[in-house]
């Protein structure tokens, strides 16, 4: 496995453990702050898109589409860490939900 193809789930577990060991908060407050962090990251995606499209007259072309890619990755990572904060069964919960969304969108596939 290369550096560009990391194991997503062990990476999420590592980040979750690191955040937990460095968090001054615990329990519900920590969970709430991780959920709020997700909103912050989504806002950064919006800012990057606006900058990449040169739609902010004050800042001009302040971002690239590569910046948007990076910010979208931050959203995914933050969401998965928040999910891991809710449940240690992150992989299974996400897998089941993805399967439901795929079936709803694409119809039943081969079993």
PDB file of N, CA and C in Angstrom:
ATOM      1  N   UNK A   1       0.843  -1.181   0.000  1.00  0.00           N
ATOM      2  CA  UNK A   1       0.000   0.000   0.000  1.00  0.00           C
ATOM      3  C   UNK A   1       0.889   1.246   0.000  1.00  0.00           C
ATOM      4  N   UNK A   2       0.693   2.164  -0.925  1.00  0.00           N
ATOM      5  CA  UNK A   2       1.516   3.364  -1.026  1.00  0.00           C
ATOM      6  C   UNK A   2       0.971   4.463  -0.127  1.00  0.00           C
ATOM      7  N   UNK A   3       1.752   5.538   0.001  1.00  0.00           N
ATOM      8  CA  UNK A   3       1.302   6.694   0.786  1.00  0.00           C
ATOM      9  C   UNK A   3       0.060   7.324   0.181  1.00  0.00           C
ATOM     10  N   UNK A   4      -0.149   7.108  -1.127  1.00  0.00           N
ATOM     11  CA  UNK A   4      -1.299   7.704  -1.805  1.00  0.00           C
ATOM     12  C   UNK A   4      -2.519   6.786  -1.774  1.00  0.00           C
ATOM     13  N   UNK A   5      -2.365   5.598  -1.195  1.00  0.00           N
ATOM     14  CA  UNK A   5      -3.461   4.652  -1.103  1.00  0.00           C
ATOM     15  C   UNK A   5      -3.551   4.114   0.329  1.00  0.00           C
ATOM     16  N   UNK A   6      -3.766   5.021   1.302  1.00  0.00           N
ATOM     17  CA  UNK A   6      -3.765   4.573   2.696  1.00  0.00           C
ATOM     18  C   UNK A   6      -5.018   3.783   3.033  1.00  0.00           C
ATOM     19  N   UNK A   7      -4.915   2.973   4.074  1.00  0.00           N
ATOM     20  CA  UNK A   7      -6.092   2.299   4.599  1.00  0.00           C
ATOM     21  C   UNK A   7      -6.943   3.367   5.288  1.00  0.00           C
ATOM     22  N   UNK A   8      -8.057   3.683   4.688  1.00  0.00           N
ATOM     23  CA  UNK A   8      -8.911   4.765   5.194  1.00  0.00           C
ATOM     24  C   UNK A   8      -9.311   4.510   6.638  1.00  0.00           C
ATOM     25  N   UNK A   9      -9.742   3.296   6.927  1.00  0.00           N
ATOM     26  CA  UNK A   9     -10.310   3.022   8.251  1.00  0.00           C
ATOM     27  C   UNK A   9      -9.274   3.070   9.355  1.00  0.00           C
ATOM     28  N   UNK A  10      -8.065   2.552   9.124  1.00  0.00           N
ATOM     29  CA  UNK A  10      -7.045   2.659  10.165  1.00  0.00           C
ATOM     30  C   UNK A  10      -6.592   4.107  10.300  1.00  0.00           C
ATOM     31  N   UNK A  11      -6.569   4.840   9.190  1.00  0.00           N
ATOM     32  CA  UNK A  11      -6.239   6.262   9.254  1.00  0.00           C
ATOM     33  C   UNK A  11      -7.252   7.047  10.073  1.00  0.00           C
ATOM     34  N   UNK A  12      -8.534   6.737   9.887  1.00  0.00           N
ATOM     35  CA  UNK A  12      -9.581   7.415  10.664  1.00  0.00           C
ATOM     36  C   UNK A  12      -9.449   7.054  12.137  1.00  0.00           C
ATOM     37  N   UNK A  13      -9.215   5.762  12.425  1.00  0.00           N
ATOM     38  CA  UNK A  13      -9.019   5.354  13.819  1.00  0.00           C
ATOM     39  C   UNK A  13      -7.819   6.064  14.447  1.00  0.00           C
ATOM     40  N   UNK A  14      -6.729   6.195  13.690  1.00  0.00           N
ATOM     41  CA  UNK A  14      -5.534   6.884  14.201  1.00  0.00           C
ATOM     42  C   UNK A  14      -5.837   8.348  14.502  1.00  0.00           C
ATOM     43  N   UNK A  15      -6.518   9.011  13.576  1.00  0.00           N
ATOM     44  CA  UNK A  15      -6.856  10.421  13.801  1.00  0.00           C
ATOM     45  C   UNK A  15      -7.804  10.589  14.972  1.00  0.00           C
ATOM     46  N   UNK A  16      -8.800   9.706  15.084  1.00  0.00           N
ATOM     47  CA  UNK A  16      -9.745   9.750  16.202  1.00  0.00           C
ATOM     48  C   UNK A  16      -9.008   9.586  17.535  1.00  0.00           C
ATOM     49  N   UNK A  17      -8.109   8.597  17.603  1.00  0.00           N
ATOM     50  CA  UNK A  17      -7.357   8.352  18.835  1.00  0.00           C
ATOM     51  C   UNK A  17      -6.481   9.555  19.186  1.00  0.00           C
ATOM     52  N   UNK A  18      -5.837  10.121  18.176  1.00  0.00           N
ATOM     53  CA  UNK A  18      -4.991  11.291  18.418  1.00  0.00           C
ATOM     54  C   UNK A  18      -5.828  12.461  18.930  1.00  0.00           C
ATOM     55  N   UNK A  19      -6.976  12.709  18.290  1.00  0.00           N
ATOM     56  CA  UNK A  19      -7.843  13.799  18.748  1.00  0.00           C
ATOM     57  C   UNK A  19      -8.324  13.556  20.172  1.00  0.00           C
ATOM     58  N   UNK A  20      -8.739  12.332  20.468  1.00  0.00           N
ATOM     59  CA  UNK A  20      -9.201  12.028  21.819  1.00  0.00           C
ATOM     60  C   UNK A  20      -8.110  12.252  22.860  1.00  0.00           C
ATOM     61  N   UNK A  21      -6.873  11.896  22.528  1.00  0.00           N
ATOM     62  CA  UNK A  21      -5.788  12.050  23.499  1.00  0.00           C
ATOM     63  C   UNK A  21      -5.352  13.509  23.659  1.00  0.00           C
ATOM     64  N   UNK A  22      -5.696  14.358  22.701  1.00  0.00           N
ATOM     65  CA  UNK A  22      -5.299  15.767  22.760  1.00  0.00           C
ATOM     66  C   UNK A  22      -6.474  16.719  23.004  1.00  0.00           C
ATOM     67  N   UNK A  23      -7.639  16.180  23.271  1.00  0.00           N
ATOM     68  CA  UNK A  23      -8.822  17.016  23.448  1.00  0.00           C
ATOM     69  C   UNK A  23      -8.988  17.412  24.908  1.00  0.00           C
ATOM     70  N   UNK A  24      -9.182  18.705  25.156  1.00  0.00           N
ATOM     71  CA  UNK A  24      -9.454  19.123  26.536  1.00  0.00           C
ATOM     72  C   UNK A  24     -10.901  18.803  26.950  1.00  0.00           C
ATOM     73  N   UNK A  25     -11.721  18.420  25.997  1.00  0.00           N
ATOM     74  CA  UNK A  25     -13.124  18.130  26.248  1.00  0.00           C
ATOM     75  C   UNK A  25     -13.337  16.619  26.279  1.00  0.00           C
ATOM     76  N   UNK A  26     -14.482  16.227  26.829  1.00  0.00           N
ATOM     77  CA  UNK A  26     -14.794  14.804  26.829  1.00  0.00           C
ATOM     78  C   UNK A  26     -16.280  14.603  26.570  1.00  0.00           C
ATOM     79  N   UNK A  27     -16.639  13.370  26.227  1.00  0.00           N
ATOM     80  CA  UNK A  27     -18.038  12.999  26.072  1.00  0.00           C
ATOM     81  C   UNK A  27     -18.807  13.846  25.087  1.00  0.00           C
ATOM     82  N   UNK A  28     -19.938  14.337  25.544  1.00  0.00           N
ATOM     83  CA  UNK A  28     -20.863  15.064  24.679  1.00  0.00           C
ATOM     84  C   UNK A  28     -20.253  16.339  24.108  1.00  0.00           C
ATOM     85  N   UNK A  29     -19.470  17.047  24.885  1.00  0.00           N
ATOM     86  CA  UNK A  29     -18.875  18.291  24.385  1.00  0.00           C
ATOM     87  C   UNK A  29     -17.897  18.002  23.253  1.00  0.00           C
ATOM     88  N   UNK A  30     -17.110  16.967  23.393  1.00  0.00           N
ATOM     89  CA  UNK A  30     -16.176  16.588  22.334  1.00  0.00           C
ATOM     90  C   UNK A  30     -16.943  16.201  21.072  1.00  0.00           C
ATOM     91  N   UNK A  31     -18.004  15.424  21.231  1.00  0.00           N
ATOM     92  CA  UNK A  31     -18.831  15.022  20.092  1.00  0.00           C
ATOM     93  C   UNK A  31     -19.438  16.248  19.407  1.00  0.00           C
ATOM     94  N   UNK A  32     -19.989  17.161  20.175  1.00  0.00           N
ATOM     95  CA  UNK A  32     -20.588  18.376  19.618  1.00  0.00           C
ATOM     96  C   UNK A  32     -19.556  19.188  18.839  1.00  0.00           C
ATOM     97  N   UNK A  33     -18.375  19.338  19.391  1.00  0.00           N
ATOM     98  CA  UNK A  33     -17.343  20.119  18.704  1.00  0.00           C
ATOM     99  C   UNK A  33     -16.897  19.455  17.402  1.00  0.00           C
ATOM    100  N   UNK A  34     -16.880  18.128  17.377  1.00  0.00           N
ATOM    101  CA  UNK A  34     -16.519  17.444  16.129  1.00  0.00           C
ATOM    102  C   UNK A  34     -17.601  17.622  15.080  1.00  0.00           C
ATOM    103  N   UNK A  35     -18.844  17.672  15.492  1.00  0.00           N
ATOM    104  CA  UNK A  35     -19.934  17.928  14.547  1.00  0.00           C
ATOM    105  C   UNK A  35     -19.848  19.366  14.025  1.00  0.00           C
ATOM    106  N   UNK A  36     -19.543  20.302  14.893  1.00  0.00           N
ATOM    107  CA  UNK A  36     -19.399  21.697  14.469  1.00  0.00           C
ATOM    108  C   UNK A  36     -18.193  21.868  13.541  1.00  0.00           C
ATOM    109  N   UNK A  37     -17.148  21.118  13.766  1.00  0.00           N
ATOM    110  CA  UNK A  37     -15.963  21.168  12.899  1.00  0.00           C
ATOM    111  C   UNK A  37     -16.335  20.793  11.469  1.00  0.00           C
ATOM    112  N   UNK A  38     -17.285  19.888  11.322  1.00  0.00           N
ATOM    113  CA  UNK A  38     -17.748  19.498   9.993  1.00  0.00           C
ATOM    114  C   UNK A  38     -18.346  20.704   9.262  1.00  0.00           C
ATOM    115  N   UNK A  39     -19.143  21.500   9.949  1.00  0.00           N
ATOM    116  CA  UNK A  39     -19.712  22.709   9.333  1.00  0.00           C
ATOM    117  C   UNK A  39     -18.615  23.679   8.912  1.00  0.00           C
ATOM    118  N   UNK A  40     -17.601  23.805   9.738  1.00  0.00           N
ATOM    119  CA  UNK A  40     -16.477  24.679   9.397  1.00  0.00           C
ATOM    120  C   UNK A  40     -15.799  24.208   8.114  1.00  0.00           C
ATOM    121  N   UNK A  41     -15.572  22.911   8.003  1.00  0.00           N
ATOM    122  CA  UNK A  41     -14.908  22.372   6.818  1.00  0.00           C
ATOM    123  C   UNK A  41     -15.754  22.551   5.562  1.00  0.00           C
ATOM    124  N   UNK A  42     -17.062  22.369   5.669  1.00  0.00           N
ATOM    125  CA  UNK A  42     -17.943  22.584   4.513  1.00  0.00           C
ATOM    126  C   UNK A  42     -17.881  24.049   4.081  1.00  0.00           C
ATOM    127  N   UNK A  43     -17.817  24.949   5.027  1.00  0.00           N
ATOM    128  CA  UNK A  43     -17.665  26.367   4.698  1.00  0.00           C
ATOM    129  C   UNK A  43     -16.370  26.647   3.945  1.00  0.00           C
ATOM    130  N   UNK A  44     -15.316  25.924   4.285  1.00  0.00           N
ATOM    131  CA  UNK A  44     -14.045  26.096   3.581  1.00  0.00           C
ATOM    132  C   UNK A  44     -14.135  25.589   2.146  1.00  0.00           C
ATOM    133  N   UNK A  45     -14.947  24.556   1.908  1.00  0.00           N
ATOM    134  CA  UNK A  45     -15.185  24.110   0.529  1.00  0.00           C
ATOM    135  C   UNK A  45     -15.852  25.238  -0.251  1.00  0.00           C
ATOM    136  N   UNK A  46     -16.886  25.829   0.336  1.00  0.00           N
ATOM    137  CA  UNK A  46     -17.600  26.921  -0.336  1.00  0.00           C
ATOM    138  C   UNK A  46     -16.656  28.084  -0.636  1.00  0.00           C
ATOM    139  N   UNK A  47     -15.827  28.445   0.319  1.00  0.00           N
ATOM    140  CA  UNK A  47     -14.874  29.533   0.110  1.00  0.00           C
ATOM    141  C   UNK A  47     -13.907  29.204  -1.026  1.00  0.00           C
ATOM    142  N   UNK A  48     -13.438  27.962  -1.069  1.00  0.00           N
ATOM    143  CA  UNK A  48     -12.507  27.563  -2.126  1.00  0.00           C
ATOM    144  C   UNK A  48     -13.174  27.575  -3.498  1.00  0.00           C
ATOM    145  N   UNK A  49     -14.425  27.121  -3.584  1.00  0.00           N
ATOM    146  CA  UNK A  49     -15.145  27.141  -4.869  1.00  0.00           C
ATOM    147  C   UNK A  49     -15.335  28.587  -5.334  1.00  0.00           C
ATOM    148  N   UNK A  50     -15.756  29.448  -4.427  1.00  0.00           N
ATOM    149  CA  UNK A  50     -15.936  30.865  -4.779  1.00  0.00           C
ATOM    150  C   UNK A  50     -14.612  31.461  -5.260  1.00  0.00           C
ATOM    151  N   UNK A  51     -13.519  31.120  -4.576  1.00  0.00           N
ATOM    152  CA  UNK A  51     -12.202  31.616  -4.969  1.00  0.00           C
ATOM    153  C   UNK A  51     -11.732  31.042  -6.296  1.00  0.00           C
ATOM    154  N   UNK A  52     -12.011  29.760  -6.525  1.00  0.00           N
ATOM    155  CA  UNK A  52     -11.590  29.126  -7.782  1.00  0.00           C
ATOM    156  C   UNK A  52     -12.372  29.684  -8.962  1.00  0.00           C
ATOM    157  N   UNK A  53     -13.605  30.100  -8.705  1.00  0.00           N
ATOM    158  CA  UNK A  53     -14.436  30.654  -9.774  1.00  0.00           C
ATOM    159  C   UNK A  53     -14.273  32.171  -9.904  1.00  0.00           C
ATOM    160  N   UNK A  54     -13.373  32.740  -9.091  1.00  0.00           N
ATOM    161  CA  UNK A  54     -13.096  34.174  -9.130  1.00  0.00           C
ATOM    162  C   UNK A  54     -14.378  34.986  -8.912  1.00  0.00           C
ATOM    163  N   UNK A  55     -15.177  34.591  -7.933  1.00  0.00           N
ATOM    164  CA  UNK A  55     -16.467  35.240  -7.687  1.00  0.00           C
ATOM    165  C   UNK A  55     -16.464  36.156  -6.473  1.00  0.00           C
ATOM    166  N   UNK A  56     -15.306  36.340  -5.846  1.00  0.00           N
ATOM    167  CA  UNK A  56     -15.220  37.267  -4.728  1.00  0.00           C
ATOM    168  C   UNK A  56     -14.435  38.492  -5.195  1.00  0.00           C
ATOM    169  N   UNK A  57     -15.127  39.628  -5.435  1.00  0.00           N
ATOM    170  CA  UNK A  57     -14.429  40.793  -5.988  1.00  0.00           C
ATOM    171  C   UNK A  57     -13.334  41.334  -5.064  1.00  0.00           C
ATOM    172  N   UNK A  58     -13.450  41.084  -3.786  1.00  0.00           N
ATOM    173  CA  UNK A  58     -12.442  41.567  -2.853  1.00  0.00           C
ATOM    174  C   UNK A  58     -11.171  40.712  -2.890  1.00  0.00           C
ATOM    175  N   UNK A  59     -11.326  39.396  -3.085  1.00  0.00           N
ATOM    176  CA  UNK A  59     -10.172  38.493  -3.052  1.00  0.00           C
ATOM    177  C   UNK A  59      -9.698  38.048  -4.430  1.00  0.00           C
ATOM    178  N   UNK A  60     -10.556  38.125  -5.436  1.00  0.00           N
ATOM    179  CA  UNK A  60     -10.183  37.671  -6.772  1.00  0.00           C
ATOM    180  C   UNK A  60     -10.059  36.162  -6.834  1.00  0.00           C
ATOM    181  N   UNK A  61      -9.204  35.682  -7.710  1.00  0.00           N
ATOM    182  CA  UNK A  61      -8.992  34.239  -7.872  1.00  0.00           C
ATOM    183  C   UNK A  61      -8.065  33.773  -6.744  1.00  0.00           C
ATOM    184  N   UNK A  62      -8.650  33.507  -5.592  1.00  0.00           N
ATOM    185  CA  UNK A  62      -7.868  33.216  -4.390  1.00  0.00           C
ATOM    186  C   UNK A  62      -7.590  31.731  -4.186  1.00  0.00           C
ATOM    187  N   UNK A  63      -8.253  30.859  -4.945  1.00  0.00           N
ATOM    188  CA  UNK A  63      -8.098  29.425  -4.776  1.00  0.00           C
ATOM    189  C   UNK A  63      -8.017  28.739  -6.136  1.00  0.00           C
ATOM    190  N   UNK A  64      -7.579  27.495  -6.109  1.00  0.00           N
ATOM    191  CA  UNK A  64      -7.544  26.666  -7.318  1.00  0.00           C
ATOM    192  C   UNK A  64      -8.518  25.497  -7.127  1.00  0.00           C
ATOM    193  N   UNK A  65      -8.749  24.755  -8.211  1.00  0.00           N
ATOM    194  CA  UNK A  65      -9.592  23.569  -8.086  1.00  0.00           C
ATOM    195  C   UNK A  65      -8.895  22.494  -7.266  1.00  0.00           C
ATOM    196  N   UNK A  66      -7.575  22.529  -7.214  1.00  0.00           N
ATOM    197  CA  UNK A  66      -6.847  21.618  -6.337  1.00  0.00           C
ATOM    198  C   UNK A  66      -7.127  21.958  -4.876  1.00  0.00           C
ATOM    199  N   UNK A  67      -7.296  23.248  -4.568  1.00  0.00           N
ATOM    200  CA  UNK A  67      -7.689  23.646  -3.212  1.00  0.00           C
ATOM    201  C   UNK A  67      -9.063  23.086  -2.861  1.00  0.00           C
ATOM    202  N   UNK A  68      -9.974  23.111  -3.837  1.00  0.00           N
ATOM    203  CA  UNK A  68     -11.316  22.554  -3.614  1.00  0.00           C
ATOM    204  C   UNK A  68     -11.207  21.061  -3.323  1.00  0.00           C
ATOM    205  N   UNK A  69     -10.391  20.347  -4.099  1.00  0.00           N
ATOM    206  CA  UNK A  69     -10.183  18.918  -3.848  1.00  0.00           C
ATOM    207  C   UNK A  69      -9.712  18.688  -2.415  1.00  0.00           C
ATOM    208  N   UNK A  70      -8.740  19.456  -1.992  1.00  0.00           N
ATOM    209  CA  UNK A  70      -8.181  19.320  -0.651  1.00  0.00           C
ATOM    210  C   UNK A  70      -9.244  19.576   0.421  1.00  0.00           C
ATOM    211  N   UNK A  71     -10.028  20.614   0.216  1.00  0.00           N
ATOM    212  CA  UNK A  71     -11.073  20.939   1.194  1.00  0.00           C
ATOM    213  C   UNK A  71     -12.146  19.854   1.238  1.00  0.00           C
ATOM    214  N   UNK A  72     -12.488  19.288   0.083  1.00  0.00           N
ATOM    215  CA  UNK A  72     -13.458  18.186   0.067  1.00  0.00           C
ATOM    216  C   UNK A  72     -12.912  16.975   0.830  1.00  0.00           C
ATOM    217  N   UNK A  73     -11.627  16.704   0.674  1.00  0.00           N
ATOM    218  CA  UNK A  73     -11.014  15.612   1.436  1.00  0.00           C
ATOM    219  C   UNK A  73     -11.095  15.890   2.937  1.00  0.00           C
ATOM    220  N   UNK A  74     -10.878  17.140   3.328  1.00  0.00           N
ATOM    221  CA  UNK A  74     -11.001  17.504   4.746  1.00  0.00           C
ATOM    222  C   UNK A  74     -12.412  17.251   5.265  1.00  0.00           C
ATOM    223  N   UNK A  75     -13.435  17.529   4.432  1.00  0.00           N
ATOM    224  CA  UNK A  75     -14.819  17.276   4.829  1.00  0.00           C
ATOM    225  C   UNK A  75     -15.023  15.779   5.074  1.00  0.00           C
ATOM    226  N   UNK A  76     -14.551  14.959   4.147  1.00  0.00           N
ATOM    227  CA  UNK A  76     -14.724  13.508   4.277  1.00  0.00           C
ATOM    228  C   UNK A  76     -14.021  13.002   5.535  1.00  0.00           C
ATOM    229  N   UNK A  77     -12.790  13.412   5.754  1.00  0.00           N
ATOM    230  CA  UNK A  77     -12.033  12.983   6.923  1.00  0.00           C
ATOM    231  C   UNK A  77     -12.738  13.420   8.202  1.00  0.00           C
ATOM    232  N   UNK A  78     -13.164  14.676   8.247  1.00  0.00           N
ATOM    233  CA  UNK A  78     -13.830  15.201   9.433  1.00  0.00           C
ATOM    234  C   UNK A  78     -15.132  14.461   9.709  1.00  0.00           C
ATOM    235  N   UNK A  79     -15.883  14.163   8.645  1.00  0.00           N
ATOM    236  CA  UNK A  79     -17.143  13.434   8.814  1.00  0.00           C
ATOM    237  C   UNK A  79     -16.881  12.026   9.340  1.00  0.00           C
ATOM    238  N   UNK A  80     -15.891  11.348   8.805  1.00  0.00           N
ATOM    239  CA  UNK A  80     -15.605   9.988   9.257  1.00  0.00           C
ATOM    240  C   UNK A  80     -15.065   9.968  10.686  1.00  0.00           C
ATOM    241  N   UNK A  81     -14.279  10.964  11.056  1.00  0.00           N
ATOM    242  CA  UNK A  81     -13.811  11.051  12.446  1.00  0.00           C
ATOM    243  C   UNK A  81     -14.999  11.328  13.374  1.00  0.00           C
ATOM    244  N   UNK A  82     -15.921  12.182  12.953  1.00  0.00           N
ATOM    245  CA  UNK A  82     -17.119  12.431  13.759  1.00  0.00           C
ATOM    246  C   UNK A  82     -17.948  11.161  13.901  1.00  0.00           C
ATOM    247  N   UNK A  83     -18.092  10.405  12.809  1.00  0.00           N
ATOM    248  CA  UNK A  83     -18.811   9.138  12.863  1.00  0.00           C
ATOM    249  C   UNK A  83     -18.095   8.166  13.803  1.00  0.00           C
ATOM    250  N   UNK A  84     -16.774   8.127  13.742  1.00  0.00           N
ATOM    251  CA  UNK A  84     -15.995   7.263  14.639  1.00  0.00           C
ATOM    252  C   UNK A  84     -16.194   7.672  16.092  1.00  0.00           C
ATOM    253  N   UNK A  85     -16.397   8.955  16.342  1.00  0.00           N
ATOM    254  CA  UNK A  85     -16.661   9.435  17.695  1.00  0.00           C
ATOM    255  C   UNK A  85     -18.001   8.894  18.200  1.00  0.00           C
ATOM    256  N   UNK A  86     -18.951   8.737  17.286  1.00  0.00           N
ATOM    257  CA  UNK A  86     -20.263   8.194  17.650  1.00  0.00           C
ATOM    258  C   UNK A  86     -20.239   6.690  17.867  1.00  0.00           C
ATOM    259  N   UNK A  87     -19.432   5.987  17.063  1.00  0.00           N
ATOM    260  CA  UNK A  87     -19.449   4.524  17.137  1.00  0.00           C
ATOM    261  C   UNK A  87     -18.098   3.939  16.753  1.00  0.00           C
ATOM    262  N   UNK A  88     -17.648   2.906  17.463  1.00  0.00           N
ATOM    263  CA  UNK A  88     -16.425   2.233  17.034  1.00  0.00           C
ATOM    264  C   UNK A  88     -16.654   1.374  15.788  1.00  0.00           C
ATOM    265  N   UNK A  89     -17.905   1.158  15.419  1.00  0.00           N
ATOM    266  CA  UNK A  89     -18.246   0.352  14.239  1.00  0.00           C
ATOM    267  C   UNK A  89     -18.385   1.216  12.986  1.00  0.00           C
ATOM    268  N   UNK A  90     -17.513   2.181  12.857  1.00  0.00           N
ATOM    269  CA  UNK A  90     -17.580   3.164  11.773  1.00  0.00           C
ATOM    270  C   UNK A  90     -17.651   2.505  10.404  1.00  0.00           C
ATOM    271  N   UNK A  91     -16.777   1.559  10.169  1.00  0.00           N
ATOM    272  CA  UNK A  91     -16.700   0.904   8.855  1.00  0.00           C
ATOM    273  C   UNK A  91     -18.022   0.209   8.518  1.00  0.00           C
ATOM    274  N   UNK A  92     -18.589  -0.514   9.464  1.00  0.00           N
ATOM    275  CA  UNK A  92     -19.829  -1.248   9.225  1.00  0.00           C
ATOM    276  C   UNK A  92     -21.014  -0.291   9.047  1.00  0.00           C
ATOM    277  N   UNK A  93     -21.093   0.724   9.909  1.00  0.00           N
ATOM    278  CA  UNK A  93     -22.188   1.700   9.817  1.00  0.00           C
ATOM    279  C   UNK A  93     -22.140   2.401   8.469  1.00  0.00           C
ATOM    280  N   UNK A  94     -20.943   2.850   8.079  1.00  0.00           N
ATOM    281  CA  UNK A  94     -20.805   3.535   6.797  1.00  0.00           C
ATOM    282  C   UNK A  94     -21.115   2.593   5.635  1.00  0.00           C
ATOM    283  N   UNK A  95     -20.613   1.379   5.703  1.00  0.00           N
ATOM    284  CA  UNK A  95     -20.852   0.406   4.634  1.00  0.00           C
ATOM    285  C   UNK A  95     -22.330   0.112   4.446  1.00  0.00           C
ATOM    286  N   UNK A  96     -23.051  -0.089   5.546  1.00  0.00           N
ATOM    287  CA  UNK A  96     -24.494  -0.337   5.450  1.00  0.00           C
ATOM    288  C   UNK A  96     -25.220   0.863   4.850  1.00  0.00           C
ATOM    289  N   UNK A  97     -24.846   2.041   5.287  1.00  0.00           N
ATOM    290  CA  UNK A  97     -25.516   3.244   4.778  1.00  0.00           C
ATOM    291  C   UNK A  97     -25.217   3.452   3.294  1.00  0.00           C
ATOM    292  N   UNK A  98     -23.967   3.261   2.904  1.00  0.00           N
ATOM    293  CA  UNK A  98     -23.601   3.391   1.498  1.00  0.00           C
ATOM    294  C   UNK A  98     -24.382   2.399   0.650  1.00  0.00           C
ATOM    295  N   UNK A  99     -24.530   1.169   1.132  1.00  0.00           N
ATOM    296  CA  UNK A  99     -25.295   0.159   0.389  1.00  0.00           C
ATOM    297  C   UNK A  99     -26.748   0.599   0.214  1.00  0.00           C
ATOM    298  N   UNK A 100     -27.354   1.173   1.261  1.00  0.00           N
ATOM    299  CA  UNK A 100     -28.735   1.659   1.151  1.00  0.00           C
ATOM    300  C   UNK A 100     -28.849   2.807   0.153  1.00  0.00           C
ATOM    301  N   UNK A 101     -27.911   3.728   0.192  1.00  0.00           N
ATOM    302  CA  UNK A 101     -27.941   4.870  -0.727  1.00  0.00           C
ATOM    303  C   UNK A 101     -27.730   4.386  -2.165  1.00  0.00           C
ATOM    304  N   UNK A 102     -26.795   3.471  -2.368  1.00  0.00           N
ATOM    305  CA  UNK A 102     -26.564   2.930  -3.715  1.00  0.00           C
ATOM    306  C   UNK A 102     -27.814   2.249  -4.246  1.00  0.00           C
ATOM    307  N   UNK A 103     -28.448   1.418  -3.410  1.00  0.00           N
ATOM    308  CA  UNK A 103     -29.651   0.708  -3.864  1.00  0.00           C
ATOM    309  C   UNK A 103     -30.772   1.691  -4.163  1.00  0.00           C
ATOM    310  N   UNK A 104     -30.923   2.694  -3.315  1.00  0.00           N
ATOM    311  CA  UNK A 104     -31.983   3.694  -3.543  1.00  0.00           C
ATOM    312  C   UNK A 104     -31.723   4.467  -4.841  1.00  0.00           C
ATOM    313  N   UNK A 105     -30.460   4.760  -5.111  1.00  0.00           N
ATOM    314  CA  UNK A 105     -30.120   5.546  -6.287  1.00  0.00           C
ATOM    315  C   UNK A 105     -30.000   4.706  -7.554  1.00  0.00           C
ATOM    316  N   UNK A 106     -29.387   3.544  -7.443  1.00  0.00           N
ATOM    317  CA  UNK A 106     -29.070   2.743  -8.625  1.00  0.00           C
ATOM    318  C   UNK A 106     -29.974   1.537  -8.806  1.00  0.00           C
ATOM    319  N   UNK A 107     -30.781   1.243  -7.799  1.00  0.00           N
ATOM    320  CA  UNK A 107     -31.627   0.061  -7.863  1.00  0.00           C
ATOM    321  C   UNK A 107     -30.868  -1.128  -7.313  1.00  0.00           C
ATOM    322  N   UNK A 108     -31.575  -2.217  -7.087  1.00  0.00           N
ATOM    323  CA  UNK A 108     -30.914  -3.399  -6.534  1.00  0.00           C
ATOM    324  C   UNK A 108     -29.900  -3.959  -7.524  1.00  0.00           C
ATOM    325  N   UNK A 109     -28.748  -4.275  -6.994  1.00  0.00           N
ATOM    326  CA  UNK A 109     -27.688  -4.841  -7.817  1.00  0.00           C
ATOM    327  C   UNK A 109     -27.602  -6.334  -7.605  1.00  0.00           C
ATOM    328  N   UNK A 110     -26.608  -6.937  -8.189  1.00  0.00           N
ATOM    329  CA  UNK A 110     -26.421  -8.382  -7.989  1.00  0.00           C
ATOM    330  C   UNK A 110     -26.119  -8.663  -6.536  1.00  0.00           C
ATOM    331  N   UNK A 111     -26.658  -9.687  -6.035  1.00  0.00           N
ATOM    332  CA  UNK A 111     -26.472 -10.053  -4.626  1.00  0.00           C
ATOM    333  C   UNK A 111     -25.380 -11.080  -4.483  1.00  0.00           C
TER     334      UNK A 111
END
